[in-house]
Amino acid sequence: MSEKQEMIRLQNLKKSFGDLEVLKDINLTVRKGEVFVLIGASGSGKSTLIRCINFLEMKNGGNIIIEGKSIDPKKDDLTQVRQKVGMVFQHFNLFPHKTVLENVIEAPLVVKKVSKEAAKQEALHLLDKVGLAEKADVYPSSLSGGQKQRVAIARSLAMKPDIMLFDEPTSALDPELVGEVLETIKQLAKEGMTMMIVTHEMGFAKEVADWVAFMNQGRIVEMAPPQEIFNNPKEERTREFLNRVL
Amino acid sequence: MPGIAHLIQEFIRTLPFFMKPLLLTFELTIASVIVGTVIGLLVALLKVSRIPGGQLLANIYITLIRGTPLIVQIFVLYFGFYKVIDLGQFWSATLALAIHSGAYIAEIFRGAIQSIDKGQMEAGLSLGMSSAQTMRRIIMPQALKRSIPPLGNQFILSLKESSLAAFIAMDELFSLARRLSAETFDEMTYFLIVAFYYLLIVMVFTYFVNRMEQHMAKGDS
Ligand SMILES: Nc1ncnc2c1ncn2[C@@H]1O[C@H](COP(=O)(O)OP(=O)(O)O)[C@@H](O)[C@H]1O
Ligand SMILES: [Mg+2]
């Protein structure tokens, strides 16, 4: 059996904010169709890691290899890279001055220069997929948090990314709205989307992850399939963390 | 104090004389605010951009304008534009006022741009948009909307500040009031009358700014 394509590979990735070393030699690989879940205490560097992959933060060392190509932020066109790597944020970051539909068609229109008709059709299809077709013409302010996050997912999908990054997509939601967003992400996993997800939802992680990495103080302490890391963690610190959150 | 009957009588008598200066005050104000808005927008963009030297240039301009009295600026700029570049009286005065208000308008725009959540820029970038595209299509429309109420305020300030153009021989409202008082030695009457004109315009304008704010608040979250 041939190995599946490497979508993300990080080699000795380093990131500091001033004197603070936030990522210390991160190494990992995510292959096509895999769901890679990052867990760890607040402040351990999960957001920074995921933001480096999308070049919202610039690495200080190491390599970021996307679909086999090592990306140099100084030379490479980052807008090209980001078109392949979608991102969903904790606080949704929808465009408040645009309707739901306009949010979804914005990037295809502006970046890919898709015709308005085609962009609309695709957007309605995606909104239907996340269960929000009937909200196409309202403004984000009238949506619930869960609905906003599903629109954000549709907006990201509209660029037809190869990889999706999620940074705590349900942490800003009321508990009763978490489920609908997780369902949407599970659906993407079933369709074979390559994803990297930061989450505190351990049940969800167990269910969808191919790999779970536990981060602590800027390092990946342990990386394993979910049944291993949750049932049989090898590292003391992983055990401590899981005891606290489970 | 002049009697109220005398004031009203003089108000009515001088009404026709005040129409042209009133119009000129309007023209000066509107032209200087429009030019000042263009200057302010460019300076604000310079300030938030990472163009080398851009921030420094913007800061020097803003510091100079904020750090010197308006009347001094008007004299320096007016005579610069009028005598050195020969732009004519109206445009020299307009540009002098515009360069002054531009510094304050730049700060209004800069504040509005920086008040937009940085998640908006990140969302645009994460979708593959360039920072210029995100600025133009996502940040600026929201920032401009937030700028409207303070711009309304700046318009009112500019309207009142345009009275200083009287000192560079523009025949606007305040200039006429000065001439009428000099001719009649009845200073209080004409200064009160001109104050009334300014107050009237400001109140009418404030009414519209408030209505616009209320209208905009409705569409917001
Ligand atoms: N822009 C920044 N400037 C300075 N420090 C930062 C910045 N972003 C994150 N940090 C610091 O980096 C560390 C890791 O943060 P983060 O990646 O957000 O962790 P997590 O997502 O795991 O909670 C924290 O100590 C945080 O305070
Ligand atoms: Mg985080």
Short mmCIF file of C-alpha atoms and ligand atoms in Angstrom, two decimals:
data_model
loop_
_atom_site.label_atom_id
_atom_site.label_comp_id
_atom_site.label_asym_id
_atom_site.label_seq_id
_atom_site.Cartn_x
_atom_site.Cartn_y
_atom_site.Cartn_z
CA MET A 1 0.00 0.00 0.00
CA SER A 2 1.40 3.37 -0.96
CA GLU A 3 1.67 6.01 1.76
CA LYS A 4 -0.92 8.72 1.50
CA GLN A 5 0.20 12.17 0.40
CA GLU A 6 1.74 14.36 3.08
CA MET A 7 -0.40 17.50 3.39
CA ILE A 8 1.36 19.21 6.30
CA ARG A 9 4.80 18.48 7.60
CA LEU A 10 6.44 20.55 10.32
CA GLN A 11 10.15 20.16 10.91
CA ASN A 12 11.72 21.66 14.02
CA LEU A 13 9.23 24.51 13.92
CA LYS A 14 10.18 27.28 16.33
CA LYS A 15 8.29 30.40 17.30
CA SER A 16 9.03 33.04 19.92
CA PHE A 17 7.27 36.19 20.97
CA GLY A 18 10.15 38.36 22.16
CA ASP A 19 11.95 36.30 24.79
CA LEU A 20 9.07 33.89 25.17
CA GLU A 21 9.68 30.63 23.32
CA VAL A 22 6.19 29.47 22.46
CA LEU A 23 7.00 26.63 20.05
CA LYS A 24 10.10 24.54 20.61
CA ASP A 25 11.02 22.16 17.81
CA ILE A 26 7.64 20.97 16.68
CA ASN A 27 7.70 17.97 14.35
CA LEU A 28 4.57 16.42 12.92
CA THR A 29 3.00 15.14 9.74
CA VAL A 30 -0.60 15.18 8.62
CA ARG A 31 -1.53 13.02 5.63
CA LYS A 32 -4.34 13.37 3.17
CA GLY A 33 -7.74 12.71 4.72
CA GLU A 34 -6.41 12.57 8.27
CA VAL A 35 -7.86 14.41 11.22
CA PHE A 36 -5.15 15.63 13.53
CA VAL A 37 -6.35 16.89 16.92
CA LEU A 38 -4.24 19.09 19.17
CA ILE A 39 -4.99 19.10 22.89
CA GLY A 40 -3.27 20.77 25.80
CA ALA A 41 -3.66 23.35 28.53
CA SER A 42 -4.30 26.98 27.74
CA GLY A 43 -1.07 28.76 26.86
CA SER A 44 0.73 25.63 25.68
CA GLY A 45 1.07 27.00 22.14
CA LYS A 46 -1.77 25.27 20.25
CA SER A 47 -3.11 28.42 18.61
CA THR A 48 0.35 29.63 17.73
CA LEU A 49 1.12 26.30 16.08
CA ILE A 50 -2.01 26.28 13.99
CA ARG A 51 -1.61 29.98 13.10
CA CYS A 52 1.97 29.35 11.91
CA ILE A 53 0.67 26.79 9.42
CA ASN A 54 -1.51 29.48 7.87
CA PHE A 55 1.22 32.11 8.23
CA LEU A 56 -0.89 34.33 10.46
CA GLU A 57 2.18 34.04 12.69
CA MET A 58 5.62 33.85 11.15
CA LYS A 59 7.91 31.06 12.29
CA ASN A 60 11.34 31.82 13.70
CA GLY A 61 12.90 28.54 12.64
CA GLY A 62 12.32 25.15 11.10
CA ASN A 63 10.30 24.18 8.06
CA ILE A 64 6.65 24.32 7.17
CA ILE A 65 5.99 21.99 4.27
CA ILE A 66 2.56 22.19 2.67
CA GLU A 67 1.72 19.51 0.13
CA GLY A 68 5.36 18.72 -0.33
CA LYS A 69 6.54 22.28 -0.76
CA SER A 70 8.60 24.03 1.89
CA ILE A 71 7.12 27.49 2.24
CA ASP A 72 9.36 30.52 2.58
CA PRO A 73 7.22 33.47 3.65
CA LYS A 74 9.72 35.89 2.15
CA LYS A 75 9.66 34.33 -1.31
CA ASP A 76 6.42 32.45 -1.67
CA ASP A 77 3.04 33.97 -2.32
CA LEU A 78 1.25 33.37 0.97
CA THR A 79 -2.16 34.12 -0.54
CA GLN A 80 -1.65 31.01 -2.70
CA VAL A 81 -0.76 28.89 0.32
CA ARG A 82 -3.72 30.20 2.31
CA GLN A 83 -6.11 29.36 -0.50
CA LYS A 84 -5.24 25.72 0.06
CA VAL A 85 -5.35 25.97 3.85
CA GLY A 86 -8.67 27.17 5.26
CA MET A 87 -9.02 28.39 8.83
CA VAL A 88 -11.91 28.53 11.26
CA PHE A 89 -11.51 30.76 14.29
CA GLN A 90 -12.79 30.57 17.84
CA HIS A 91 -14.65 33.84 17.45
CA PHE A 92 -15.92 33.12 13.90
CA ASN A 93 -14.65 36.43 12.48
CA LEU A 94 -17.54 36.74 10.05
CA PHE A 95 -17.72 40.00 8.12
CA PRO A 96 -20.49 41.89 9.94
CA HIS A 97 -21.20 44.31 7.08
CA LYS A 98 -21.93 41.49 4.66
CA THR A 99 -24.85 39.08 4.54
CA VAL A 100 -24.30 35.38 5.10
CA LEU A 101 -24.23 34.77 1.35
CA GLU A 102 -21.88 37.71 0.76
CA ASN A 103 -19.56 36.35 3.44
CA VAL A 104 -19.35 33.05 1.62
CA ILE A 105 -18.90 34.41 -1.92
CA GLU A 106 -16.42 37.16 -0.97
CA ALA A 107 -13.16 35.26 -1.39
CA PRO A 108 -14.18 33.25 -4.47
CA LEU A 109 -15.21 36.52 -6.15
CA VAL A 110 -12.20 38.56 -5.12
CA VAL A 111 -9.44 35.97 -5.10
CA LYS A 112 -10.52 33.38 -7.63
CA LYS A 113 -12.49 35.81 -9.81
CA VAL A 114 -15.32 33.32 -10.06
CA SER A 115 -18.46 34.71 -11.74
CA LYS A 116 -21.05 36.00 -9.29
CA GLU A 117 -23.60 33.46 -10.48
CA ALA A 118 -21.28 30.50 -10.03
CA ALA A 119 -20.09 31.79 -6.66
CA LYS A 120 -23.68 32.20 -5.45
CA GLN A 121 -24.66 28.75 -6.59
CA GLU A 122 -21.71 27.15 -4.84
CA ALA A 123 -22.32 29.25 -1.71
CA LEU A 124 -25.97 28.19 -1.53
CA HIS A 125 -24.90 24.59 -1.92
CA LEU A 126 -22.41 24.98 0.96
CA LEU A 127 -24.91 26.81 3.14
CA ASP A 128 -27.35 24.02 2.50
CA LYS A 129 -24.71 21.55 3.55
CA VAL A 130 -24.21 23.31 6.90
CA GLY A 131 -27.98 23.61 7.27
CA LEU A 132 -28.24 27.36 6.79
CA ALA A 133 -29.52 27.88 3.26
CA GLU A 134 -32.52 29.81 4.55
CA LYS A 135 -30.21 32.30 6.29
CA ALA A 136 -28.42 33.33 3.10
CA ASP A 137 -29.75 36.88 3.10
CA VAL A 138 -29.53 37.80 6.77
CA TYR A 139 -26.63 39.56 8.47
CA PRO A 140 -24.38 37.63 10.87
CA SER A 141 -25.59 39.68 13.85
CA SER A 142 -28.95 37.91 13.73
CA LEU A 143 -27.41 34.42 13.96
CA SER A 144 -26.69 32.28 17.02
CA GLY A 145 -23.06 31.42 17.77
CA GLY A 146 -23.47 27.94 16.39
CA GLN A 147 -24.98 29.29 13.19
CA LYS A 148 -22.18 31.85 12.87
CA GLN A 149 -19.57 29.15 13.16
CA ARG A 150 -21.29 27.01 10.55
CA VAL A 151 -21.33 30.00 8.18
CA ALA A 152 -17.62 30.49 8.89
CA ILE A 153 -17.03 26.86 7.94
CA ALA A 154 -19.02 27.30 4.72
CA ARG A 155 -17.09 30.50 3.96
CA SER A 156 -13.82 28.65 4.35
CA LEU A 157 -15.00 25.70 2.26
CA ALA A 158 -16.00 28.05 -0.55
CA MET A 159 -12.32 28.40 -1.43
CA LYS A 160 -12.17 24.61 -1.85
CA PRO A 161 -9.20 24.23 0.48
CA ASP A 162 -7.24 20.98 0.69
CA ILE A 163 -6.69 21.43 4.41
CA MET A 164 -8.86 22.95 7.13
CA LEU A 165 -7.53 24.33 10.40
CA PHE A 166 -9.85 24.79 13.37
CA ASP A 167 -8.77 26.74 16.44
CA GLU A 168 -11.18 25.87 19.25
CA PRO A 169 -14.21 26.16 16.98
CA THR A 170 -16.70 25.53 19.80
CA SER A 171 -15.05 27.28 22.75
CA ALA A 172 -17.03 30.50 22.33
CA LEU A 173 -20.37 28.70 22.07
CA ASP A 174 -23.11 28.09 24.59
CA PRO A 175 -23.05 24.39 25.49
CA GLU A 176 -26.29 23.62 23.68
CA LEU A 177 -24.82 24.94 20.41
CA VAL A 178 -21.59 22.94 20.49
CA GLY A 179 -23.18 19.81 19.02
CA GLU A 180 -24.32 21.33 15.73
CA VAL A 181 -20.84 22.64 14.96
CA LEU A 182 -19.14 19.37 15.88
CA GLU A 183 -21.63 17.53 13.65
CA THR A 184 -20.65 19.75 10.73
CA ILE A 185 -16.96 19.03 11.33
CA LYS A 186 -17.63 15.28 11.64
CA GLN A 187 -19.39 15.42 8.30
CA LEU A 188 -16.29 16.99 6.75
CA ALA A 189 -14.16 14.27 8.27
CA LYS A 190 -16.39 11.63 6.68
CA GLU A 191 -15.95 13.30 3.33
CA GLY A 192 -12.22 12.92 3.70
CA MET A 193 -11.19 16.52 4.43
CA THR A 194 -7.71 16.82 5.89
CA MET A 195 -8.06 18.71 9.16
CA MET A 196 -6.09 19.96 12.08
CA ILE A 197 -8.28 20.77 15.06
CA VAL A 198 -7.53 22.38 18.40
CA THR A 199 -10.28 21.40 20.81
CA HIS A 200 -11.16 20.73 24.42
CA GLU A 201 -13.98 18.39 23.39
CA MET A 202 -12.36 15.07 24.27
CA GLY A 203 -15.33 12.92 23.25
CA PHE A 204 -15.28 14.53 19.83
CA ALA A 205 -11.52 14.05 19.58
CA LYS A 206 -11.85 10.35 20.37
CA GLU A 207 -14.49 10.00 17.71
CA VAL A 208 -12.98 11.86 14.75
CA ALA A 209 -9.23 11.95 15.29
CA ASP A 210 -6.73 9.79 13.48
CA TRP A 211 -4.01 11.36 15.57
CA VAL A 212 -4.08 13.21 18.85
CA ALA A 213 -1.12 15.31 19.96
CA PHE A 214 -0.80 16.56 23.50
CA MET A 215 1.06 19.85 23.79
CA ASN A 216 2.72 21.23 26.87
CA GLN A 217 4.85 24.37 27.13
CA GLY A 218 5.57 24.60 23.43
CA ARG A 219 6.37 20.95 22.85
CA ILE A 220 4.45 17.96 21.61
CA VAL A 221 4.75 15.65 24.58
CA GLU A 222 2.90 12.71 23.09
CA MET A 223 1.36 11.93 19.72
CA ALA A 224 -0.71 8.81 19.12
CA PRO A 225 -4.00 7.48 17.77
CA PRO A 226 -6.87 8.44 20.09
CA GLN A 227 -7.49 5.04 21.66
CA GLU A 228 -3.83 4.89 22.70
CA ILE A 229 -3.51 8.40 24.05
CA PHE A 230 -6.83 8.39 25.87
CA ASN A 231 -6.75 4.81 27.21
CA ASN A 232 -3.08 4.31 27.65
CA PRO A 233 -1.11 7.55 27.78
CA LYS A 234 2.62 6.94 27.98
CA GLU A 235 3.69 10.24 29.45
CA GLU A 236 3.02 11.32 33.02
CA ARG A 237 2.10 14.86 31.93
CA THR A 238 -0.43 13.58 29.41
CA ARG A 239 -2.01 11.48 32.13
CA GLU A 240 -2.20 14.45 34.49
CA PHE A 241 -3.80 16.61 31.83
CA LEU A 242 -6.35 13.97 30.84
CA ASN A 243 -7.23 13.32 34.47
CA ARG A 244 -8.02 16.99 34.84
CA VAL A 245 -10.17 17.34 31.73
CA LEU A 246 -11.93 13.97 31.46
CA MET B 1 -26.42 95.03 25.74
CA PRO B 2 -28.45 95.90 22.67
CA GLY B 3 -32.21 95.58 23.14
CA ILE B 4 -33.94 92.57 21.67
CA ALA B 5 -36.08 94.69 19.37
CA HIS B 6 -32.98 96.39 18.02
CA LEU B 7 -31.30 93.03 17.48
CA ILE B 8 -34.24 91.64 15.54
CA GLN B 9 -34.52 94.80 13.52
CA GLU B 10 -30.85 94.71 12.61
CA PHE B 11 -31.05 90.98 11.91
CA ILE B 12 -33.78 91.57 9.37
CA ARG B 13 -32.11 94.64 7.88
CA THR B 14 -28.77 92.86 7.38
CA LEU B 15 -30.31 89.56 6.26
CA PRO B 16 -29.65 90.22 2.56
CA PHE B 17 -26.02 91.18 3.26
CA PHE B 18 -25.44 87.96 5.14
CA MET B 19 -26.59 85.64 2.36
CA LYS B 20 -23.40 85.76 0.29
CA PRO B 21 -21.01 85.42 3.24
CA LEU B 22 -23.19 82.58 4.54
CA LEU B 23 -22.80 80.81 1.24
CA LEU B 24 -19.05 81.43 1.26
CA THR B 25 -18.77 80.01 4.78
CA PHE B 26 -20.57 76.92 3.56
CA GLU B 27 -18.37 76.61 0.51
CA LEU B 28 -15.20 77.06 2.52
CA THR B 29 -16.32 74.52 5.08
CA ILE B 30 -17.53 71.89 2.66
CA ALA B 31 -14.55 72.21 0.32
CA SER B 32 -12.07 72.15 3.18
CA VAL B 33 -13.75 69.15 4.81
CA ILE B 34 -13.80 67.22 1.53
CA VAL B 35 -10.14 67.98 0.83
CA GLY B 36 -9.33 67.39 4.51
CA THR B 37 -11.06 64.01 4.34
CA VAL B 38 -8.97 62.98 1.35
CA ILE B 39 -5.80 64.12 3.14
CA GLY B 40 -6.93 62.44 6.33
CA LEU B 41 -7.65 59.15 4.61
CA LEU B 42 -4.27 59.08 2.88
CA VAL B 43 -2.43 60.00 6.06
CA ALA B 44 -4.34 57.39 8.08
CA LEU B 45 -3.52 54.70 5.52
CA LEU B 46 0.10 55.82 5.57
CA LYS B 47 0.05 55.50 9.33
CA VAL B 48 -1.36 51.98 9.46
CA SER B 49 0.68 50.79 6.48
CA ARG B 50 4.19 49.46 6.73
CA ILE B 51 5.56 51.71 4.00
CA PRO B 52 9.07 52.73 5.14
CA GLY B 53 9.06 56.29 6.41
CA GLY B 54 5.29 56.51 6.00
CA GLN B 55 4.55 56.48 9.68
CA LEU B 56 7.26 59.02 10.39
CA LEU B 57 5.94 61.35 7.71
CA ALA B 58 2.37 61.02 9.00
CA ASN B 59 3.52 61.63 12.57
CA ILE B 60 5.50 64.75 11.64
CA TYR B 61 2.47 66.21 9.86
CA ILE B 62 0.09 65.43 12.72
CA THR B 63 2.51 66.77 15.33
CA LEU B 64 3.04 70.02 13.44
CA ILE B 65 -0.66 70.61 12.99
CA ARG B 66 -1.63 69.69 16.52
CA GLY B 67 1.28 71.60 17.99
CA THR B 68 0.66 75.02 16.47
CA PRO B 69 -2.27 77.44 16.70
CA LEU B 70 -4.73 77.26 13.84
CA ILE B 71 -4.52 80.98 13.16
CA VAL B 72 -0.76 80.68 12.67
CA GLN B 73 -1.23 77.70 10.35
CA ILE B 74 -3.80 79.62 8.34
CA PHE B 75 -1.49 82.57 7.88
CA VAL B 76 1.52 80.46 6.95
CA LEU B 77 -0.38 78.13 4.62
CA TYR B 78 -2.58 80.82 3.15
CA PHE B 79 0.28 83.07 2.23
CA GLY B 80 2.24 80.07 1.04
CA PHE B 81 -0.54 78.98 -1.29
CA TYR B 82 -1.64 82.48 -2.21
CA LYS B 83 1.60 84.31 -2.72
CA VAL B 84 4.07 81.53 -3.48
CA ILE B 85 1.99 79.09 -5.51
CA ASP B 86 -0.72 81.56 -6.52
CA LEU B 87 -3.79 79.41 -6.03
CA GLY B 88 -6.14 82.33 -5.57
CA GLN B 89 -7.87 83.42 -2.39
CA PHE B 90 -10.57 80.79 -2.08
CA TRP B 91 -8.39 77.74 -2.70
CA SER B 92 -5.56 79.08 -0.58
CA ALA B 93 -7.93 79.47 2.34
CA THR B 94 -9.62 76.14 1.64
CA LEU B 95 -6.32 74.28 1.51
CA ALA B 96 -5.09 75.96 4.68
CA LEU B 97 -8.23 74.83 6.51
CA ALA B 98 -8.08 71.40 4.86
CA ILE B 99 -4.50 70.76 5.88
CA HIS B 100 -5.47 71.65 9.42
CA SER B 101 -8.57 69.47 9.60
CA GLY B 102 -6.79 66.70 7.66
CA ALA B 103 -4.59 65.98 10.68
CA TYR B 104 -7.61 65.52 12.93
CA ILE B 105 -9.50 63.56 10.29
CA ALA B 106 -6.47 61.28 9.86
CA GLU B 107 -6.67 60.48 13.55
CA ILE B 108 -10.39 59.77 13.23
CA PHE B 109 -9.77 57.29 10.41
CA ARG B 110 -6.76 55.74 12.10
CA GLY B 111 -8.74 55.22 15.28
CA ALA B 112 -11.62 53.69 13.34
CA ILE B 113 -9.34 51.37 11.36
CA GLN B 114 -7.58 50.21 14.49
CA SER B 115 -10.87 49.72 16.30
CA ILE B 116 -11.83 46.97 13.84
CA ASP B 117 -11.19 43.58 15.42
CA LYS B 118 -7.93 42.14 14.11
CA GLY B 119 -9.79 38.88 13.50
CA GLN B 120 -11.30 40.58 10.44
CA MET B 121 -7.92 40.97 8.77
CA GLU B 122 -6.99 37.43 9.78
CA ALA B 123 -10.22 36.05 8.34
CA GLY B 124 -9.56 37.82 5.04
CA LEU B 125 -5.97 36.60 4.90
CA SER B 126 -6.97 33.05 5.82
CA LEU B 127 -9.29 33.01 2.82
CA GLY B 128 -6.41 33.84 0.52
CA MET B 129 -7.19 37.53 0.15
CA SER B 130 -4.23 39.91 0.12
CA SER B 131 -3.92 42.41 2.95
CA ALA B 132 -4.73 45.21 0.49
CA GLN B 133 -7.89 43.42 -0.65
CA THR B 134 -8.92 42.77 2.93
CA MET B 135 -8.22 46.36 3.84
CA ARG B 136 -10.31 47.67 0.97
CA ARG B 137 -13.22 45.25 1.08
CA ILE B 138 -13.45 44.25 4.74
CA ILE B 139 -11.73 46.73 7.06
CA MET B 140 -12.37 50.08 5.36
CA PRO B 141 -16.14 49.74 4.88
CA GLN B 142 -16.51 49.01 8.59
CA ALA B 143 -14.02 51.69 9.60
CA LEU B 144 -15.65 54.35 7.40
CA LYS B 145 -19.00 53.62 8.96
CA ARG B 146 -17.52 54.09 12.41
CA SER B 147 -15.91 57.35 11.26
CA ILE B 148 -19.15 59.05 10.31
CA PRO B 149 -20.16 60.37 13.75
CA PRO B 150 -16.72 61.83 14.58
CA LEU B 151 -16.51 63.22 11.04
CA GLY B 152 -19.79 64.99 11.69
CA ASN B 153 -18.18 66.53 14.73
CA GLN B 154 -15.16 67.55 12.73
CA PHE B 155 -17.44 69.20 10.19
CA ILE B 156 -18.95 71.32 12.95
CA LEU B 157 -15.48 72.25 14.19
CA SER B 158 -14.37 73.13 10.67
CA LEU B 159 -17.44 75.25 10.15
CA LYS B 160 -16.61 77.30 13.23
CA GLU B 161 -12.92 77.40 12.41
CA SER B 162 -13.69 78.78 8.97
CA SER B 163 -14.44 82.08 10.76
CA LEU B 164 -10.69 82.55 11.05
CA ALA B 165 -10.63 83.00 7.28
CA ALA B 166 -11.94 86.48 8.05
CA PHE B 167 -8.37 87.35 9.03
CA ILE B 168 -7.07 86.49 5.59
CA ALA B 169 -9.57 88.80 3.90
CA MET B 170 -12.18 86.23 2.94
CA ASP B 171 -15.65 87.76 2.91
CA GLU B 172 -17.30 85.03 4.90
CA LEU B 173 -19.73 85.36 7.81
CA PHE B 174 -17.41 86.58 10.51
CA SER B 175 -15.70 89.02 8.20
CA LEU B 176 -19.01 90.73 7.47
CA ALA B 177 -19.82 90.91 11.18
CA ARG B 178 -16.49 92.61 11.77
CA ARG B 179 -17.09 95.09 9.00
CA LEU B 180 -20.61 95.96 10.15
CA SER B 181 -19.41 96.52 13.71
CA ALA B 182 -16.55 98.68 12.57
CA GLU B 183 -18.86 100.80 10.47
CA THR B 184 -21.51 101.31 13.17
CA PHE B 185 -19.54 100.92 16.44
CA ASP B 186 -22.49 98.66 17.40
CA GLU B 187 -20.22 95.60 17.88
CA MET B 188 -22.40 93.51 20.19
CA THR B 189 -25.34 93.50 17.79
CA TYR B 190 -23.46 92.13 14.82
CA PHE B 191 -21.38 89.63 16.73
CA LEU B 192 -24.55 88.31 18.35
CA ILE B 193 -26.21 88.10 14.96
CA VAL B 194 -23.27 86.21 13.46
CA ALA B 195 -23.20 83.90 16.48
CA PHE B 196 -26.82 83.14 15.75
CA TYR B 197 -25.99 82.20 12.16
CA TYR B 198 -23.26 79.80 13.27
CA LEU B 199 -25.48 78.31 15.95
CA LEU B 200 -28.27 77.80 13.46
CA ILE B 201 -26.08 75.94 10.96
CA VAL B 202 -24.49 73.84 13.67
CA MET B 203 -27.88 72.87 15.09
CA VAL B 204 -29.32 71.96 11.71
CA PHE B 205 -26.23 69.94 10.92
CA THR B 206 -26.17 68.24 14.33
CA TYR B 207 -29.75 67.20 13.78
CA PHE B 208 -28.82 65.43 10.56
CA VAL B 209 -25.73 63.79 12.07
CA ASN B 210 -27.82 62.46 14.94
CA ARG B 211 -30.46 61.13 12.58
CA MET B 212 -27.79 59.40 10.55
CA GLU B 213 -26.29 57.86 13.70
CA GLN B 214 -29.64 56.54 14.81
CA HIS B 215 -30.28 55.18 11.36
CA MET B 216 -26.91 53.41 11.37
CA ALA B 217 -27.35 52.04 14.88
CA LYS B 218 -30.44 50.21 13.70
CA GLY B 219 -28.51 48.18 11.15
CA ASP B 220 -25.88 47.20 13.70
CA SER B 221 -25.65 44.24 16.02
N1 LIG C 1 0.90 37.78 19.73
C1 LIG C 1 1.46 37.36 20.87
N2 LIG C 1 2.38 38.13 21.51
C2 LIG C 1 2.96 37.70 22.64
N3 LIG C 1 2.71 36.53 23.24
C3 LIG C 1 1.82 35.71 22.65
C4 LIG C 1 1.15 36.08 21.44
N4 LIG C 1 0.31 35.08 21.10
C5 LIG C 1 0.46 34.13 22.04
N5 LIG C 1 1.35 34.50 22.98
C6 LIG C 1 1.80 33.71 24.13
O1 LIG C 1 2.21 32.46 23.65
C7 LIG C 1 1.85 31.43 24.52
C8 LIG C 1 1.03 30.40 23.76
O2 LIG C 1 -0.19 30.96 23.37
P1 LIG C 1 -1.25 30.20 22.47
O3 LIG C 1 -0.58 29.67 21.27
O4 LIG C 1 -2.38 31.13 22.28
O5 LIG C 1 -1.67 28.99 23.44
P2 LIG C 1 -2.98 28.11 23.43
O6 LIG C 1 -3.69 28.30 22.15
O7 LIG C 1 -2.47 26.72 23.62
O8 LIG C 1 -3.78 28.56 24.61
C9 LIG C 1 1.08 32.08 25.66
O9 LIG C 1 1.98 32.27 26.72
C10 LIG C 1 0.66 33.40 25.08
O10 LIG C 1 0.57 34.37 26.09
MG MG C 2 -5.62 29.04 21.78
#
